[in-house]
């Protein structure tokens, strides 16, 4: 089958939004609400096992603040999360969160090669809009034929629902696509939809297991900045180009 589309996760894959955006925003929201909660980088690393900000807040209360008194935890998590989203968008609007190495180049190359692009993420849609608009310009939102974000599906990653949803919207078969992910939950989700995944790790995910990945890299690389292969087949490539993706796809998908 021919490679027709690339599907991208957002957080940790396109940018280091977890460390530089979400974590900061969660802590600022807690502060604004007068809570003495503070999520350290180390704690956040553990909390990231739970996908979705509202679920993460509820998981934190249950496991780390069982004494917290609240009549309606669902409502509390929803409102705290809405405040966190506002703060996150403000942080991204300040322009301090760049896209990871190779991302802009690959988007442009893929578009020039006629590949279709999509997003499959657990994060809130407003966060995706802000990141794309601030790093690539608002018009770049149109580069993505489908943006699957937030709770368009009832089961978040690691469930495969979001990838099934995106495939369905695009009318594509899994074997016609390659996915880009950064985390164990992400590759489990893609694999559940029979998709093959190229992984670029980050500081939170470098120790995750990525069984079944096409290849695991430190980043996408650039012509003058080669990637490091953590696991898998670089073929002859030193950076992730469309040619390399086509070769990987032909060999392993
Ligand atoms: C991303 C998430 C999200 C973000 C925070 O996972 O799990 O919850 O951490 O965003 P993935 P929200 O990269 O696998 O999509 O607070 O908007 O949920
Ligand atoms: Mg991710």
PDB file of N, CA and C in Angstrom, residues 179-251:
ATOM      1  N   UNK A 179       2.237   7.113  12.075  1.00  0.00           N
ATOM      2  CA  UNK A 179       1.927   7.945  13.249  1.00  0.00           C
ATOM      3  C   UNK A 179       3.222   8.412  13.906  1.00  0.00           C
ATOM      4  N   UNK A 180       3.157   9.590  14.530  1.00  0.00           N
ATOM      5  CA  UNK A 180       4.291  10.131  15.297  1.00  0.00           C
ATOM      6  C   UNK A 180       3.858  10.295  16.740  1.00  0.00           C
ATOM      7  N   UNK A 181       4.559   9.622  17.637  1.00  0.00           N
ATOM      8  CA  UNK A 181       4.209   9.654  19.066  1.00  0.00           C
ATOM      9  C   UNK A 181       5.473   9.800  19.906  1.00  0.00           C
ATOM     10  N   UNK A 182       5.261  10.126  21.189  1.00  0.00           N
ATOM     11  CA  UNK A 182       6.408  10.273  22.095  1.00  0.00           C
ATOM     12  C   UNK A 182       6.310   9.378  23.326  1.00  0.00           C
ATOM     13  N   UNK A 183       5.165   8.710  23.520  1.00  0.00           N
ATOM     14  CA  UNK A 183       4.965   8.047  24.820  1.00  0.00           C
ATOM     15  C   UNK A 183       4.422   6.629  24.668  1.00  0.00           C
ATOM     16  N   UNK A 184       4.536   5.884  25.751  1.00  0.00           N
ATOM     17  CA  UNK A 184       3.996   4.523  25.790  1.00  0.00           C
ATOM     18  C   UNK A 184       2.487   4.544  25.560  1.00  0.00           C
ATOM     19  N   UNK A 185       1.781   5.420  26.276  1.00  0.00           N
ATOM     20  CA  UNK A 185       0.329   5.506  26.081  1.00  0.00           C
ATOM     21  C   UNK A 185      -0.011   5.817  24.629  1.00  0.00           C
ATOM     22  N   UNK A 186       0.811   6.659  24.017  1.00  0.00           N
ATOM     23  CA  UNK A 186       0.567   7.045  22.627  1.00  0.00           C
ATOM     24  C   UNK A 186       0.718   5.879  21.663  1.00  0.00           C
ATOM     25  N   UNK A 187       1.796   5.110  21.807  1.00  0.00           N
ATOM     26  CA  UNK A 187       2.005   4.005  20.855  1.00  0.00           C
ATOM     27  C   UNK A 187       1.002   2.882  21.101  1.00  0.00           C
ATOM     28  N   UNK A 188       0.584   2.698  22.346  1.00  0.00           N
ATOM     29  CA  UNK A 188      -0.445   1.682  22.622  1.00  0.00           C
ATOM     30  C   UNK A 188      -1.742   2.068  21.900  1.00  0.00           C
ATOM     31  N   UNK A 189      -2.067   3.346  21.985  1.00  0.00           N
ATOM     32  CA  UNK A 189      -3.278   3.861  21.338  1.00  0.00           C
ATOM     33  C   UNK A 189      -3.233   3.644  19.819  1.00  0.00           C
ATOM     34  N   UNK A 190      -2.117   4.041  19.212  1.00  0.00           N
ATOM     35  CA  UNK A 190      -1.982   3.893  17.750  1.00  0.00           C
ATOM     36  C   UNK A 190      -2.010   2.418  17.347  1.00  0.00           C
ATOM     37  N   UNK A 191      -1.326   1.600  18.135  1.00  0.00           N
ATOM     38  CA  UNK A 191      -1.250   0.172  17.809  1.00  0.00           C
ATOM     39  C   UNK A 191      -2.629  -0.476  17.894  1.00  0.00           C
ATOM     40  N   UNK A 192      -3.437   0.006  18.831  1.00  0.00           N
ATOM     41  CA  UNK A 192      -4.797  -0.549  18.947  1.00  0.00           C
ATOM     42  C   UNK A 192      -5.610  -0.283  17.680  1.00  0.00           C
ATOM     43  N   UNK A 193      -5.215   0.783  16.958  1.00  0.00           N
ATOM     44  CA  UNK A 193      -5.893   1.072  15.682  1.00  0.00           C
ATOM     45  C   UNK A 193      -5.095   0.512  14.501  1.00  0.00           C
ATOM     46  N   UNK A 194      -4.173  -0.426  14.776  1.00  0.00           N
ATOM     47  CA  UNK A 194      -3.370  -1.124  13.760  1.00  0.00           C
ATOM     48  C   UNK A 194      -2.413  -0.194  13.013  1.00  0.00           C
ATOM     49  N   UNK A 195      -2.087   0.950  13.619  1.00  0.00           N
ATOM     50  CA  UNK A 195      -1.185   1.901  12.971  1.00  0.00           C
ATOM     51  C   UNK A 195       0.256   1.649  13.379  1.00  0.00           C
ATOM     52  N   UNK A 196       1.176   1.993  12.490  1.00  0.00           N
ATOM     53  CA  UNK A 196       2.607   1.891  12.782  1.00  0.00           C
ATOM     54  C   UNK A 196       3.129   3.262  13.202  1.00  0.00           C
ATOM     55  N   UNK A 197       4.042   3.251  14.193  1.00  0.00           N
ATOM     56  CA  UNK A 197       4.436   4.501  14.840  1.00  0.00           C
ATOM     57  C   UNK A 197       5.939   4.736  14.818  1.00  0.00           C
ATOM     58  N   UNK A 198       6.299   5.980  14.484  1.00  0.00           N
ATOM     59  CA  UNK A 198       7.675   6.444  14.647  1.00  0.00           C
ATOM     60  C   UNK A 198       7.684   7.232  15.959  1.00  0.00           C
ATOM     61  N   UNK A 199       8.623   6.893  16.844  1.00  0.00           N
ATOM     62  CA  UNK A 199       8.646   7.534  18.164  1.00  0.00           C
ATOM     63  C   UNK A 199       9.828   8.494  18.268  1.00  0.00           C
ATOM     64  N   UNK A 200       9.555   9.702  18.783  1.00  0.00           N
ATOM     65  CA  UNK A 200      10.644  10.590  19.206  1.00  0.00           C
ATOM     66  C   UNK A 200      10.465  10.800  20.705  1.00  0.00           C
ATOM     67  N   UNK A 201      11.439  10.381  21.467  1.00  0.00           N
ATOM     68  CA  UNK A 201      11.295  10.422  22.924  1.00  0.00           C
ATOM     69  C   UNK A 201      11.608  11.825  23.461  1.00  0.00           C
ATOM     70  N   UNK A 202      11.241  12.028  24.728  1.00  0.00           N
ATOM     71  CA  UNK A 202      11.640  13.248  25.437  1.00  0.00           C
ATOM     72  C   UNK A 202      12.015  12.853  26.857  1.00  0.00           C
ATOM     73  N   UNK A 203      12.303  13.848  27.684  1.00  0.00           N
ATOM     74  CA  UNK A 203      12.836  13.522  29.021  1.00  0.00           C
ATOM     75  C   UNK A 203      11.867  12.685  29.856  1.00  0.00           C
ATOM     76  N   UNK A 204      10.565  12.834  29.636  1.00  0.00           N
ATOM     77  CA  UNK A 204       9.596  12.067  30.418  1.00  0.00           C
ATOM     78  C   UNK A 204       9.420  10.652  29.892  1.00  0.00           C
ATOM     79  N   UNK A 205       9.733  10.447  28.625  1.00  0.00           N
ATOM     80  CA  UNK A 205       9.342   9.173  27.995  1.00  0.00           C
ATOM     81  C   UNK A 205      10.520   8.309  27.555  1.00  0.00           C
ATOM     82  N   UNK A 206      11.752   8.800  27.775  1.00  0.00           N
ATOM     83  CA  UNK A 206      12.904   8.054  27.225  1.00  0.00           C
ATOM     84  C   UNK A 206      13.047   6.657  27.823  1.00  0.00           C
ATOM     85  N   UNK A 207      12.457   6.423  29.017  1.00  0.00           N
ATOM     86  CA  UNK A 207      12.567   5.076  29.596  1.00  0.00           C
ATOM     87  C   UNK A 207      11.324   4.213  29.304  1.00  0.00           C
ATOM     88  N   UNK A 208      10.369   4.744  28.548  1.00  0.00           N
ATOM     89  CA  UNK A 208       9.161   3.965  28.229  1.00  0.00           C
ATOM     90  C   UNK A 208       9.496   2.793  27.306  1.00  0.00           C
ATOM     91  N   UNK A 209       8.563   1.822  27.292  1.00  0.00           N
ATOM     92  CA  UNK A 209       8.766   0.742  26.322  1.00  0.00           C
ATOM     93  C   UNK A 209       7.947   1.065  25.066  1.00  0.00           C
ATOM     94  N   UNK A 210       8.553   0.813  23.927  1.00  0.00           N
ATOM     95  CA  UNK A 210       7.916   1.173  22.655  1.00  0.00           C
ATOM     96  C   UNK A 210       7.868  -0.042  21.736  1.00  0.00           C
ATOM     97  N   UNK A 211       7.327  -1.108  22.273  1.00  0.00           N
ATOM     98  CA  UNK A 211       7.263  -2.341  21.503  1.00  0.00           C
ATOM     99  C   UNK A 211       6.447  -2.127  20.222  1.00  0.00           C
ATOM    100  N   UNK A 212       6.984  -2.604  19.114  1.00  0.00           N
ATOM    101  CA  UNK A 212       6.250  -2.488  17.849  1.00  0.00           C
ATOM    102  C   UNK A 212       6.500  -1.184  17.102  1.00  0.00           C
ATOM    103  N   UNK A 213       7.339  -0.300  17.668  1.00  0.00           N
ATOM    104  CA  UNK A 213       7.601   0.973  16.972  1.00  0.00           C
ATOM    105  C   UNK A 213       8.360   0.716  15.673  1.00  0.00           C
ATOM    106  N   UNK A 214       8.089   1.537  14.665  1.00  0.00           N
ATOM    107  CA  UNK A 214       8.861   1.454  13.416  1.00  0.00           C
ATOM    108  C   UNK A 214      10.314   1.751  13.721  1.00  0.00           C
ATOM    109  N   UNK A 215      10.515   2.817  14.501  1.00  0.00           N
ATOM    110  CA  UNK A 215      11.846   3.225  14.929  1.00  0.00           C
ATOM    111  C   UNK A 215      11.671   4.167  16.121  1.00  0.00           C
ATOM    112  N   UNK A 216      12.644   4.172  17.032  1.00  0.00           N
ATOM    113  CA  UNK A 216      12.609   5.094  18.176  1.00  0.00           C
ATOM    114  C   UNK A 216      13.834   5.999  18.065  1.00  0.00           C
ATOM    115  N   UNK A 217      13.582   7.316  18.014  1.00  0.00           N
ATOM    116  CA  UNK A 217      14.650   8.301  17.796  1.00  0.00           C
ATOM    117  C   UNK A 217      14.654   9.329  18.918  1.00  0.00           C
ATOM    118  N   UNK A 218      15.762  10.085  19.028  1.00  0.00           N
ATOM    119  CA  UNK A 218      15.756  11.168  20.031  1.00  0.00           C
ATOM    120  C   UNK A 218      14.969  12.373  19.514  1.00  0.00           C
ATOM    121  N   UNK A 219      15.013  12.589  18.222  1.00  0.00           N
ATOM    122  CA  UNK A 219      14.170  13.626  17.589  1.00  0.00           C
ATOM    123  C   UNK A 219      14.146  13.371  16.083  1.00  0.00           C
ATOM    124  N   UNK A 220      13.460  14.217  15.337  1.00  0.00           N
ATOM    125  CA  UNK A 220      13.318  13.966  13.895  1.00  0.00           C
ATOM    126  C   UNK A 220      14.589  14.300  13.115  1.00  0.00           C
ATOM    127  N   UNK A 221      15.469  15.081  13.736  1.00  0.00           N
ATOM    128  CA  UNK A 221      16.715  15.454  13.073  1.00  0.00           C
ATOM    129  C   UNK A 221      16.527  16.491  11.983  1.00  0.00           C
ATOM    130  N   UNK A 222      17.641  17.012  11.560  1.00  0.00           N
ATOM    131  CA  UNK A 222      17.696  17.987  10.458  1.00  0.00           C
ATOM    132  C   UNK A 222      18.878  17.592   9.585  1.00  0.00           C
ATOM    133  N   UNK A 223      18.927  18.078   8.329  1.00  0.00           N
ATOM    134  CA  UNK A 223      20.057  17.716   7.468  1.00  0.00           C
ATOM    135  C   UNK A 223      21.417  17.969   8.134  1.00  0.00           C
ATOM    136  N   UNK A 224      21.505  19.042   8.906  1.00  0.00           N
ATOM    137  CA  UNK A 224      22.793  19.339   9.567  1.00  0.00           C
ATOM    138  C   UNK A 224      22.799  18.942  11.048  1.00  0.00           C
ATOM    139  N   UNK A 225      21.798  18.173  11.457  1.00  0.00           N
ATOM    140  CA  UNK A 225      21.673  17.796  12.874  1.00  0.00           C
ATOM    141  C   UNK A 225      21.092  16.378  12.936  1.00  0.00           C
ATOM    142  N   UNK A 226      21.947  15.362  12.796  1.00  0.00           N
ATOM    143  CA  UNK A 226      21.420  13.989  12.695  1.00  0.00           C
ATOM    144  C   UNK A 226      20.694  13.524  13.948  1.00  0.00           C
ATOM    145  N   UNK A 227      19.694  12.674  13.736  1.00  0.00           N
ATOM    146  CA  UNK A 227      19.030  12.068  14.903  1.00  0.00           C
ATOM    147  C   UNK A 227      19.916  10.970  15.481  1.00  0.00           C
ATOM    148  N   UNK A 228      19.606  10.554  16.691  1.00  0.00           N
ATOM    149  CA  UNK A 228      20.231   9.372  17.293  1.00  0.00           C
ATOM    150  C   UNK A 228      19.183   8.270  17.307  1.00  0.00           C
ATOM    151  N   UNK A 229      19.569   7.093  16.820  1.00  0.00           N
ATOM    152  CA  UNK A 229      18.630   5.962  16.826  1.00  0.00           C
ATOM    153  C   UNK A 229      18.700   5.272  18.185  1.00  0.00           C
ATOM    154  N   UNK A 230      17.557   5.200  18.860  1.00  0.00           N
ATOM    155  CA  UNK A 230      17.502   4.510  20.151  1.00  0.00           C
ATOM    156  C   UNK A 230      17.169   3.038  19.917  1.00  0.00           C
ATOM    157  N   UNK A 231      16.297   2.794  18.957  1.00  0.00           N
ATOM    158  CA  UNK A 231      15.934   1.415  18.617  1.00  0.00           C
ATOM    159  C   UNK A 231      15.355   1.390  17.202  1.00  0.00           C
ATOM    160  N   UNK A 232      15.804   0.438  16.404  1.00  0.00           N
ATOM    161  CA  UNK A 232      15.194   0.304  15.086  1.00  0.00           C
ATOM    162  C   UNK A 232      16.148   0.589  13.952  1.00  0.00           C
ATOM    163  N   UNK A 233      15.567   0.794  12.790  1.00  0.00           N
ATOM    164  CA  UNK A 233      16.291   0.794  11.525  1.00  0.00           C
ATOM    165  C   UNK A 233      16.339   2.199  10.916  1.00  0.00           C
ATOM    166  N   UNK A 234      17.533   2.789  10.897  1.00  0.00           N
ATOM    167  CA  UNK A 234      17.657   4.124  10.293  1.00  0.00           C
ATOM    168  C   UNK A 234      17.709   4.025   8.778  1.00  0.00           C
ATOM    169  N   UNK A 235      17.786   2.786   8.258  1.00  0.00           N
ATOM    170  CA  UNK A 235      18.072   2.545   6.839  1.00  0.00           C
ATOM    171  C   UNK A 235      19.340   3.358   6.553  1.00  0.00           C
ATOM    172  N   UNK A 236      19.292   4.338   5.616  1.00  0.00           N
ATOM    173  CA  UNK A 236      20.512   5.131   5.444  1.00  0.00           C
ATOM    174  C   UNK A 236      20.314   6.565   5.898  1.00  0.00           C
ATOM    175  N   UNK A 237      19.211   6.825   6.587  1.00  0.00           N
ATOM    176  CA  UNK A 237      18.859   8.218   6.884  1.00  0.00           C
ATOM    177  C   UNK A 237      19.593   8.753   8.106  1.00  0.00           C
ATOM    178  N   UNK A 238      19.743  10.083   8.128  1.00  0.00           N
ATOM    179  CA  UNK A 238      20.280  10.751   9.325  1.00  0.00           C
ATOM    180  C   UNK A 238      19.256  11.733   9.878  1.00  0.00           C
ATOM    181  N   UNK A 239      18.180  11.949   9.130  1.00  0.00           N
ATOM    182  CA  UNK A 239      17.058  12.761   9.614  1.00  0.00           C
ATOM    183  C   UNK A 239      15.781  12.216   8.980  1.00  0.00           C
ATOM    184  N   UNK A 240      14.644  12.520   9.596  1.00  0.00           N
ATOM    185  CA  UNK A 240      13.378  11.964   9.097  1.00  0.00           C
ATOM    186  C   UNK A 240      12.872  12.820   7.940  1.00  0.00           C
ATOM    187  N   UNK A 241      13.032  12.285   6.747  1.00  0.00           N
ATOM    188  CA  UNK A 241      12.548  12.948   5.535  1.00  0.00           C
ATOM    189  C   UNK A 241      11.370  12.135   4.999  1.00  0.00           C
ATOM    190  N   UNK A 242      10.688  12.660   4.000  1.00  0.00           N
ATOM    191  CA  UNK A 242       9.588  11.907   3.385  1.00  0.00           C
ATOM    192  C   UNK A 242      10.139  10.639   2.733  1.00  0.00           C
ATOM    193  N   UNK A 243      11.320  10.730   2.120  1.00  0.00           N
ATOM    194  CA  UNK A 243      11.912   9.536   1.498  1.00  0.00           C
ATOM    195  C   UNK A 243      12.147   8.441   2.536  1.00  0.00           C
ATOM    196  N   UNK A 244      12.671   8.847   3.680  1.00  0.00           N
ATOM    197  CA  UNK A 244      12.919   7.869   4.757  1.00  0.00           C
ATOM    198  C   UNK A 244      11.597   7.258   5.222  1.00  0.00           C
ATOM    199  N   UNK A 245      10.572   8.078   5.387  1.00  0.00           N
ATOM    200  CA  UNK A 245       9.269   7.560   5.828  1.00  0.00           C
ATOM    201  C   UNK A 245       8.711   6.573   4.808  1.00  0.00           C
ATOM    202  N   UNK A 246       8.880   6.901   3.524  1.00  0.00           N
ATOM    203  CA  UNK A 246       8.381   5.997   2.475  1.00  0.00           C
ATOM    204  C   UNK A 246       9.121   4.666   2.523  1.00  0.00           C
ATOM    205  N   UNK A 247      10.421   4.738   2.780  1.00  0.00           N
ATOM    206  CA  UNK A 247      11.200   3.483   2.860  1.00  0.00           C
ATOM    207  C   UNK A 247      10.790   2.658   4.072  1.00  0.00           C
ATOM    208  N   UNK A 248      10.648   3.330   5.213  1.00  0.00           N
ATOM    209  CA  UNK A 248      10.202   2.635   6.433  1.00  0.00           C
ATOM    210  C   UNK A 248       8.841   1.989   6.204  1.00  0.00           C
ATOM    211  N   UNK A 249       7.950   2.758   5.591  1.00  0.00           N
ATOM    212  CA  UNK A 249       6.591   2.305   5.339  1.00  0.00           C
ATOM    213  C   UNK A 249       6.605   1.079   4.412  1.00  0.00           C
ATOM    214  N   UNK A 250       7.392   1.171   3.344  1.00  0.00           N
ATOM    215  CA  UNK A 250       7.443   0.057   2.385  1.00  0.00           C
ATOM    216  C   UNK A 250       8.007  -1.208   3.046  1.00  0.00           C
ATOM    217  N   UNK A 251       8.957  -1.011   3.924  1.00  0.00           N
ATOM    218  CA  UNK A 251       9.637  -2.153   4.547  1.00  0.00           C
ATOM    219  C   UNK A 251       8.830  -2.766   5.689  1.00  0.00           C
TER     220      UNK A 251
END
